[in-house]
Short mmCIF file of C-alpha atoms and ligand atoms in Angstrom, two decimals:
data_model
loop_
_atom_site.label_atom_id
_atom_site.label_comp_id
_atom_site.label_asym_id
_atom_site.label_seq_id
_atom_site.Cartn_x
_atom_site.Cartn_y
_atom_site.Cartn_z
CA UNK A 199 25.18 -107.02 13.08
CA UNK A 200 27.56 -104.84 11.06
CA UNK A 201 26.07 -103.16 8.03
CA UNK A 202 26.84 -104.51 4.56
CA UNK A 203 28.40 -102.47 1.76
CA UNK A 204 25.11 -101.46 0.20
CA UNK A 205 23.47 -100.51 3.51
CA UNK A 206 26.54 -98.37 4.29
CA UNK A 207 26.28 -96.59 0.95
CA UNK A 208 22.53 -96.12 1.37
CA UNK A 209 22.77 -94.84 4.94
CA UNK A 210 25.84 -92.61 4.77
CA UNK A 211 26.46 -91.66 1.17
CA UNK A 212 23.06 -91.40 -0.47
CA UNK A 213 21.23 -88.14 0.10
CA UNK A 214 18.50 -86.22 -1.68
CA UNK A 215 19.85 -84.50 -4.80
CA UNK A 216 20.71 -80.85 -4.26
CA UNK A 217 21.86 -79.72 -7.68
CA UNK A 218 19.81 -79.55 -10.85
CA UNK A 219 22.86 -80.45 -12.93
CA UNK A 220 23.04 -84.00 -11.49
CA UNK A 221 20.93 -86.02 -13.90
CA UNK A 222 21.74 -89.28 -12.09
CA UNK A 223 23.69 -89.53 -8.85
CA UNK A 224 24.56 -92.37 -6.47
CA UNK A 225 22.89 -95.70 -7.34
CA UNK A 226 23.65 -96.58 -10.93
CA UNK A 227 26.89 -97.74 -12.56
CA UNK A 228 28.02 -94.17 -13.10
CA UNK A 229 26.75 -90.64 -12.57
CA UNK A 230 25.31 -88.47 -15.33
CA UNK A 231 26.34 -84.84 -15.00
CA UNK A 232 25.31 -81.82 -17.00
CA UNK A 233 28.27 -79.48 -17.49
CA UNK A 234 26.84 -75.95 -17.90
CA UNK A 235 27.04 -74.69 -21.47
CA UNK A 236 30.12 -72.63 -22.17
CA UNK A 237 32.07 -73.79 -19.10
CA UNK A 238 35.28 -75.78 -18.89
CA UNK A 239 35.19 -78.85 -16.62
CA UNK A 240 37.96 -78.84 -13.99
CA UNK A 241 38.87 -82.20 -12.38
CA UNK A 242 41.17 -83.00 -9.45
CA UNK A 243 41.81 -86.06 -7.31
CA UNK A 244 43.74 -86.55 -4.09
CA UNK A 245 44.21 -89.50 -1.74
CA UNK A 246 44.59 -89.52 2.03
CA UNK A 247 46.27 -92.58 3.59
CA UNK A 248 45.98 -93.37 7.28
CA UNK A 249 49.34 -93.01 8.99
CA UNK A 250 50.64 -90.79 6.21
CA UNK A 251 48.10 -87.98 5.75
CA UNK A 252 46.08 -88.42 8.94
CA UNK A 253 46.84 -90.06 12.26
CA UNK A 254 45.06 -93.32 13.12
CA UNK A 255 43.36 -91.61 16.06
CA UNK A 256 42.28 -88.50 14.13
CA UNK A 257 38.58 -87.70 14.64
CA UNK A 258 36.70 -89.31 11.73
CA UNK A 259 34.89 -86.00 11.07
CA UNK A 260 38.24 -84.37 10.44
CA UNK A 261 39.20 -87.09 7.94
CA UNK A 262 35.93 -86.64 6.04
CA UNK A 263 36.39 -82.87 6.03
CA UNK A 264 40.04 -82.91 5.06
CA UNK A 265 39.70 -85.48 2.27
CA UNK A 266 37.26 -83.16 0.50
CA UNK A 267 39.03 -79.95 1.55
CA UNK A 268 42.33 -80.87 -0.10
CA UNK A 269 40.49 -81.54 -3.36
CA UNK A 270 38.49 -78.31 -3.17
CA UNK A 271 41.79 -76.52 -2.55
CA UNK A 272 43.10 -77.89 -5.85
CA UNK A 273 39.98 -76.59 -7.59
CA UNK A 274 40.42 -73.22 -5.83
CA UNK A 275 43.99 -73.02 -7.11
CA UNK A 276 42.58 -73.32 -10.64
CA UNK A 277 39.93 -70.66 -10.03
CA UNK A 278 37.15 -73.24 -10.33
CA UNK A 279 33.67 -73.22 -8.83
CA UNK A 280 33.26 -76.68 -7.22
CA UNK A 281 30.18 -78.72 -8.16
CA UNK A 282 30.50 -82.48 -7.74
CA UNK A 283 32.58 -85.10 -5.92
CA UNK A 284 33.20 -88.84 -6.13
CA UNK A 285 34.40 -90.74 -3.08
CA UNK A 286 36.38 -93.99 -3.08
CA UNK A 287 36.52 -95.19 0.50
CA UNK A 288 38.58 -98.12 1.76
CA UNK A 289 38.00 -99.07 5.40
CA UNK A 290 39.19 -102.08 7.42
CA UNK A 291 35.70 -102.86 8.75
CA UNK A 292 32.15 -101.53 8.79
CA UNK A 293 32.86 -99.48 11.95
CA UNK A 294 29.68 -97.43 11.92
CA UNK A 295 30.84 -94.85 14.44
CA UNK A 296 33.87 -94.07 12.26
CA UNK A 297 31.93 -94.01 8.99
CA UNK A 298 29.17 -91.90 10.56
CA UNK A 299 31.70 -89.31 11.79
CA UNK A 300 33.56 -89.41 8.48
CA UNK A 301 30.37 -88.85 6.47
CA UNK A 302 29.28 -85.96 8.73
CA UNK A 303 32.63 -84.22 8.23
CA UNK A 304 32.43 -84.79 4.49
CA UNK A 305 28.81 -83.68 4.04
CA UNK A 306 29.20 -80.56 6.20
CA UNK A 307 32.00 -79.25 3.98
CA UNK A 308 30.24 -80.40 0.80
CA UNK A 309 27.12 -78.47 1.86
CA UNK A 310 29.15 -75.37 2.69
CA UNK A 311 30.41 -75.28 -0.91
CA UNK A 312 27.28 -76.54 -2.68
CA UNK A 313 29.05 -79.76 -3.71
CA UNK A 314 26.99 -82.90 -4.39
CA UNK A 315 28.40 -86.39 -3.85
CA UNK A 316 27.47 -88.19 -7.06
CA UNK A 317 29.18 -91.56 -6.75
CA UNK A 318 32.09 -93.54 -5.47
CA UNK A 319 33.21 -96.93 -4.32
CA UNK A 320 33.27 -98.63 -0.91
CA UNK A 321 35.73 -101.42 -0.24
CA UNK A 322 37.40 -103.23 2.65
CA UNK A 323 41.13 -102.63 3.09
CA UNK A 324 43.58 -100.25 4.71
CA UNK A 325 41.96 -96.93 5.65
CA UNK A 326 42.44 -94.86 2.47
CA UNK A 327 40.21 -92.10 1.14
CA UNK A 328 40.34 -90.96 -2.49
CA UNK A 329 38.13 -88.13 -3.64
CA UNK A 330 37.67 -86.70 -7.07
CA UNK A 331 36.34 -83.16 -7.18
CA UNK A 332 34.83 -81.59 -10.28
CA UNK A 333 34.02 -77.97 -10.95
CA UNK A 334 33.76 -75.33 -13.64
CA UNK A 335 35.62 -72.32 -14.88
CA UNK A 336 34.81 -70.02 -17.80
CA UNK A 337 36.97 -70.92 -20.84
CA UNK A 338 40.40 -69.37 -20.75
CA UNK A 339 40.05 -68.08 -17.17
CA UNK A 340 41.58 -70.98 -15.22
CA UNK A 341 44.54 -70.09 -13.01
CA UNK A 342 47.72 -71.94 -13.88
CA UNK A 343 51.17 -72.33 -12.38
CA UNK A 344 52.83 -71.22 -15.55
CA UNK A 345 52.04 -67.53 -16.09
CA UNK A 346 54.28 -65.70 -13.59
CA UNK A 347 56.55 -63.06 -15.18
CA UNK A 348 59.58 -61.13 -13.88
CA UNK A 349 58.41 -58.10 -11.93
CA UNK A 350 55.16 -59.75 -10.72
CA UNK A 351 54.35 -59.48 -7.03
CA UNK A 352 54.10 -62.70 -4.99
CA UNK A 353 51.29 -63.16 -2.45
CA UNK A 354 50.08 -65.83 -0.05
CA UNK A 355 46.62 -66.02 1.52
CA UNK A 356 45.85 -66.49 5.23
CA UNK A 357 48.68 -67.60 7.51
CA UNK A 358 51.27 -70.31 6.87
CA UNK A 359 52.84 -72.91 9.16
CA UNK A 360 49.80 -73.47 11.37
CA UNK A 361 48.92 -76.88 9.95
CA UNK A 362 52.45 -78.22 10.46
CA UNK A 363 52.32 -76.96 14.04
CA UNK A 364 48.91 -78.59 14.53
CA UNK A 365 50.28 -81.91 13.28
CA UNK A 366 53.17 -81.61 15.70
CA UNK A 367 50.72 -81.04 18.57
CA UNK A 368 48.52 -83.96 17.49
CA UNK A 369 51.60 -86.22 17.33
CA UNK A 370 52.58 -85.25 20.87
CA UNK A 371 49.19 -86.61 21.97
CA UNK A 372 48.96 -84.12 24.80
CA UNK A 373 45.42 -82.74 24.66
CA UNK A 374 46.21 -80.27 27.45
CA UNK A 375 48.97 -78.67 25.40
CA UNK A 376 46.98 -78.56 22.20
CA UNK A 377 46.20 -75.17 20.86
CA UNK A 378 42.76 -75.54 19.33
CA UNK A 379 43.48 -73.06 16.52
CA UNK A 380 46.58 -74.87 15.31
CA UNK A 381 45.04 -78.33 15.60
CA UNK A 382 42.05 -77.08 13.64
CA UNK A 383 44.26 -75.76 10.86
CA UNK A 384 45.81 -79.24 10.60
CA UNK A 385 42.53 -81.17 10.62
CA UNK A 386 40.00 -78.78 9.07
CA UNK A 387 41.56 -76.86 6.18
CA UNK A 388 39.48 -74.05 4.66
CA UNK A 389 39.72 -74.26 0.87
CA UNK A 390 40.17 -70.75 -0.58
CA UNK A 391 37.47 -71.12 -3.20
CA UNK A 392 36.23 -67.51 -3.13
CA UNK A 393 39.77 -66.18 -3.49
CA UNK A 394 40.47 -68.54 -6.39
CA UNK A 395 37.37 -67.29 -8.20
CA UNK A 396 38.29 -63.65 -7.50
CA UNK A 397 41.74 -64.34 -9.02
CA UNK A 398 40.27 -65.45 -12.38
CA UNK A 399 41.58 -63.32 -15.16
CA UNK A 400 43.66 -61.38 -12.62
CA UNK A 401 46.46 -63.61 -11.27
CA UNK A 402 49.32 -64.41 -13.60
CA UNK A 403 49.93 -67.72 -11.77
CA UNK A 404 48.61 -69.65 -8.75
CA UNK A 405 49.21 -72.86 -6.79
CA UNK A 406 47.85 -74.12 -3.49
CA UNK A 407 50.30 -74.64 -0.65
CA UNK A 408 50.04 -78.34 0.20
CA UNK A 409 53.66 -79.43 0.38
CA UNK A 410 55.33 -76.44 2.04
CA UNK A 411 55.53 -72.85 0.80
CA UNK A 412 59.05 -73.01 -0.64
CA UNK A 413 58.44 -76.37 -2.30
CA UNK A 414 55.23 -75.17 -3.94
CA UNK A 415 56.76 -71.81 -4.88
CA UNK A 416 59.51 -73.83 -6.55
CA UNK A 417 56.89 -75.65 -8.63
CA UNK A 418 55.26 -72.36 -9.65
CA UNK A 419 58.64 -70.87 -10.58
CA UNK A 420 59.69 -73.92 -12.63
CA UNK A 421 56.34 -74.00 -14.44
CA UNK A 422 56.66 -70.28 -15.23
CA UNK A 423 60.41 -70.32 -16.01
CA UNK A 424 61.11 -67.60 -13.45
CA UNK A 425 62.90 -67.02 -10.13
CA UNK A 426 61.54 -65.57 -6.88
CA UNK A 427 62.72 -63.52 -3.92
CA UNK A 428 60.92 -64.09 -0.61
CA UNK A 429 61.10 -61.58 2.24
CA UNK A 430 60.95 -63.76 5.33
CA UNK A 431 59.91 -60.97 7.70
CA UNK A 432 56.76 -60.59 5.62
CA UNK A 433 55.57 -64.20 6.09
CA UNK A 434 52.07 -64.14 7.61
CA UNK A 435 52.50 -66.09 10.86
CA UNK A 436 49.61 -66.52 13.29
CA UNK A 437 49.88 -65.41 16.88
CA UNK A 438 49.06 -69.02 17.95
CA UNK A 439 52.04 -70.31 15.93
CA UNK A 440 54.47 -67.67 17.21
CA UNK A 441 53.40 -68.06 20.82
CA UNK A 442 53.33 -71.84 20.71
CA UNK A 443 56.59 -72.48 18.89
CA UNK A 444 58.72 -69.30 18.83
CA UNK A 445 59.90 -67.28 15.82
CA UNK A 446 62.56 -69.70 14.51
CA UNK A 447 60.39 -72.83 14.47
CA UNK A 448 57.42 -70.81 13.22
CA UNK A 449 59.41 -69.62 10.20
CA UNK A 450 60.64 -73.16 9.48
CA UNK A 451 57.07 -74.54 9.67
CA UNK A 452 55.81 -71.72 7.44
CA UNK A 453 58.44 -72.42 4.77
CA UNK A 454 58.71 -76.21 4.86
CA UNK A 455 55.62 -77.49 6.68
CA UNK A 456 52.81 -78.80 4.56
CA UNK A 457 49.02 -78.84 4.49
CA UNK A 458 48.31 -75.12 4.84
CA UNK A 459 46.02 -75.15 1.77
CA UNK A 460 46.53 -71.44 1.28
CA UNK A 461 46.88 -69.97 -2.22
CA UNK A 462 50.23 -68.70 -3.44
CA UNK A 463 49.74 -66.38 -6.42
CA UNK A 464 51.31 -63.66 -8.50
CA UNK A 465 49.89 -60.36 -9.80
CA UNK A 466 51.46 -57.97 -12.24
CA UNK A 467 52.91 -55.03 -10.31
CA UNK A 468 50.73 -52.58 -12.25
CA UNK A 469 47.46 -54.46 -11.59
CA UNK A 470 48.18 -55.30 -7.94
CA UNK A 471 47.20 -52.05 -6.15
CA UNK A 472 43.77 -51.83 -7.78
CA UNK A 473 42.84 -55.48 -7.25
CA UNK A 474 44.20 -55.99 -3.70
CA UNK A 475 41.05 -54.74 -1.88
CA UNK A 476 38.76 -57.09 -3.84
CA UNK A 477 41.00 -60.04 -3.03
CA UNK A 478 41.38 -59.06 0.64
CA UNK A 479 37.57 -59.11 0.94
CA UNK A 480 37.74 -62.91 0.40
CA UNK A 481 40.42 -63.58 3.03
CA UNK A 482 43.63 -61.95 4.20
CA UNK A 483 46.41 -61.79 1.62
CA UNK A 484 50.05 -60.78 2.12
CA UNK A 485 52.75 -59.67 -0.31
CA UNK A 486 55.72 -61.86 0.51
CA UNK A 487 58.06 -61.31 -2.41
CA UNK A 488 58.64 -60.67 -6.07
CA UNK A 489 59.24 -62.70 -9.21
CA UNK A 490 62.47 -62.30 -11.17
CA UNK A 491 64.16 -63.60 -14.30
CA UNK A 492 66.32 -66.73 -14.25
CA UNK A 493 65.88 -69.67 -11.88
CA UNK A 494 65.74 -70.43 -8.16
CA UNK A 495 64.36 -68.97 -4.95
CA UNK A 496 66.27 -66.57 -2.71
CA UNK A 497 65.15 -65.66 0.81
CA UNK A 498 66.00 -62.42 2.61
CA UNK A 499 65.50 -61.45 6.25
CA UNK A 500 65.72 -57.71 6.92
CA UNK A 501 67.71 -57.21 3.74
CA UNK A 502 70.23 -60.01 4.37
CA UNK A 503 70.17 -63.17 2.29
CA UNK A 504 69.40 -66.38 4.23
CA UNK A 505 70.21 -69.85 2.88
CA UNK A 506 67.10 -72.03 2.82
CA UNK A 507 66.54 -75.70 2.12
CA UNK A 508 63.95 -75.50 -0.68
CA UNK A 509 62.88 -79.18 -0.92
CA UNK A 510 59.12 -79.66 -0.69
CA UNK A 511 57.42 -82.87 0.34
CA UNK A 512 58.05 -85.86 -1.96
CA UNK A 513 56.43 -89.22 -1.20
CA UNK A 514 59.14 -91.08 -3.07
CA UNK A 515 62.19 -89.08 -1.96
CA UNK A 516 64.98 -91.30 -0.65
P1 LIG B 735 29.51 -100.79 -9.20
O1 LIG B 735 29.68 -102.16 -8.67
O2 LIG B 735 28.70 -100.68 -10.42
O3 LIG B 735 30.80 -100.04 -9.24
P2 LIG B 735 28.77 -100.16 -6.55
O4 LIG B 735 27.90 -101.28 -6.12
O5 LIG B 735 30.18 -100.15 -6.16
O6 LIG B 735 28.61 -100.03 -8.12
O7 LIG B 735 28.13 -98.80 -6.07
C1 LIG B 735 26.73 -98.58 -6.15
C2 LIG B 735 26.48 -97.10 -6.29
O8 LIG B 735 26.89 -96.46 -5.10
C3 LIG B 735 27.23 -96.46 -7.44
O9 LIG B 735 26.39 -95.45 -7.97
C4 LIG B 735 28.41 -95.82 -6.77
O10 LIG B 735 28.84 -94.67 -7.47
C5 LIG B 735 27.84 -95.47 -5.41
N1 LIG B 735 28.83 -95.48 -4.30
C6 LIG B 735 29.54 -96.53 -3.83
N2 LIG B 735 30.29 -96.17 -2.77
C7 LIG B 735 30.09 -94.85 -2.58
C8 LIG B 735 30.58 -93.88 -1.67
N3 LIG B 735 31.48 -94.19 -0.72
N4 LIG B 735 30.15 -92.61 -1.79
C9 LIG B 735 29.25 -92.28 -2.74
N5 LIG B 735 28.74 -93.14 -3.62
C10 LIG B 735 29.15 -94.41 -3.56
MG1 LIG B 736 31.89 -100.02 -7.46
#
């Protein structure tokens, strides 16, 4: 007999408390949470819809991981330390194998970042996962999109384009041809929490790359009222991406593909040299350009300007 709603919640989403700041977790009408004195609460929410953000045949573990990862990436982009999550889960049926895999993917990532699941909702419907992630940052130290200034240096963490390539491979449904590294980058993003924290009080602006590097850089530039120059030959491209797709497609995926969940950030040119080693201890970082006055983004390859389509992903674009 399939499990009912409350058995599902009890079996898959109720676990022993792991944080002293959860006064009341799953089980009552709402959670009671103790925000540490002198900290600012940081809240983010993101939804994943089957067929739009994950393929119907995606491993359920990857969906559980990714639904939390994209939210932790938003917290990372604010410089926040993650603490708690709420999970609203809509599933077409009480398919225990799917929910079991989903919950294992979710809990593994939550444990890795010390995040406690403190509540949620479980309903029947199309497969849609909404998570709310909550964390803390010391007052005044949150990273914002709006502080970049002309002359600042532009950086991106990790490598870009891999997740778009992984999606392409998953769509082709050819397991033999699938490069495990690229597929993993598409299904199991690594939120850059340590880097975000290291950037507190240091970065002039930051955003996570979820909708394509140029699209998200455009958002940062608009929020800051600045322009940017990107040197395309500096884009950090993985060997797996270059070997699997070639230089031209790799560059296109790096600029316009989504779901990399890397951090794009700016440092003042004077502060950059001293802080770079500390940041690089968290994960690789690469200077890819500079911030200027005015508006817009210009791309150069080996000194020559290259026209680029700058549109990022827009769910409601015609
Ligand atoms: P209510 O009807 O008051 O909204 P529910 O019966 O929906 O409460 O949920 C019971 C408890 O289980 C609540 O504490 C809720 O936060 C929690 N909960 C429900 N679904 C989930 C889930 N998918 N993950 C974590 N907690 C959940
Ligand atoms: Mg409810």
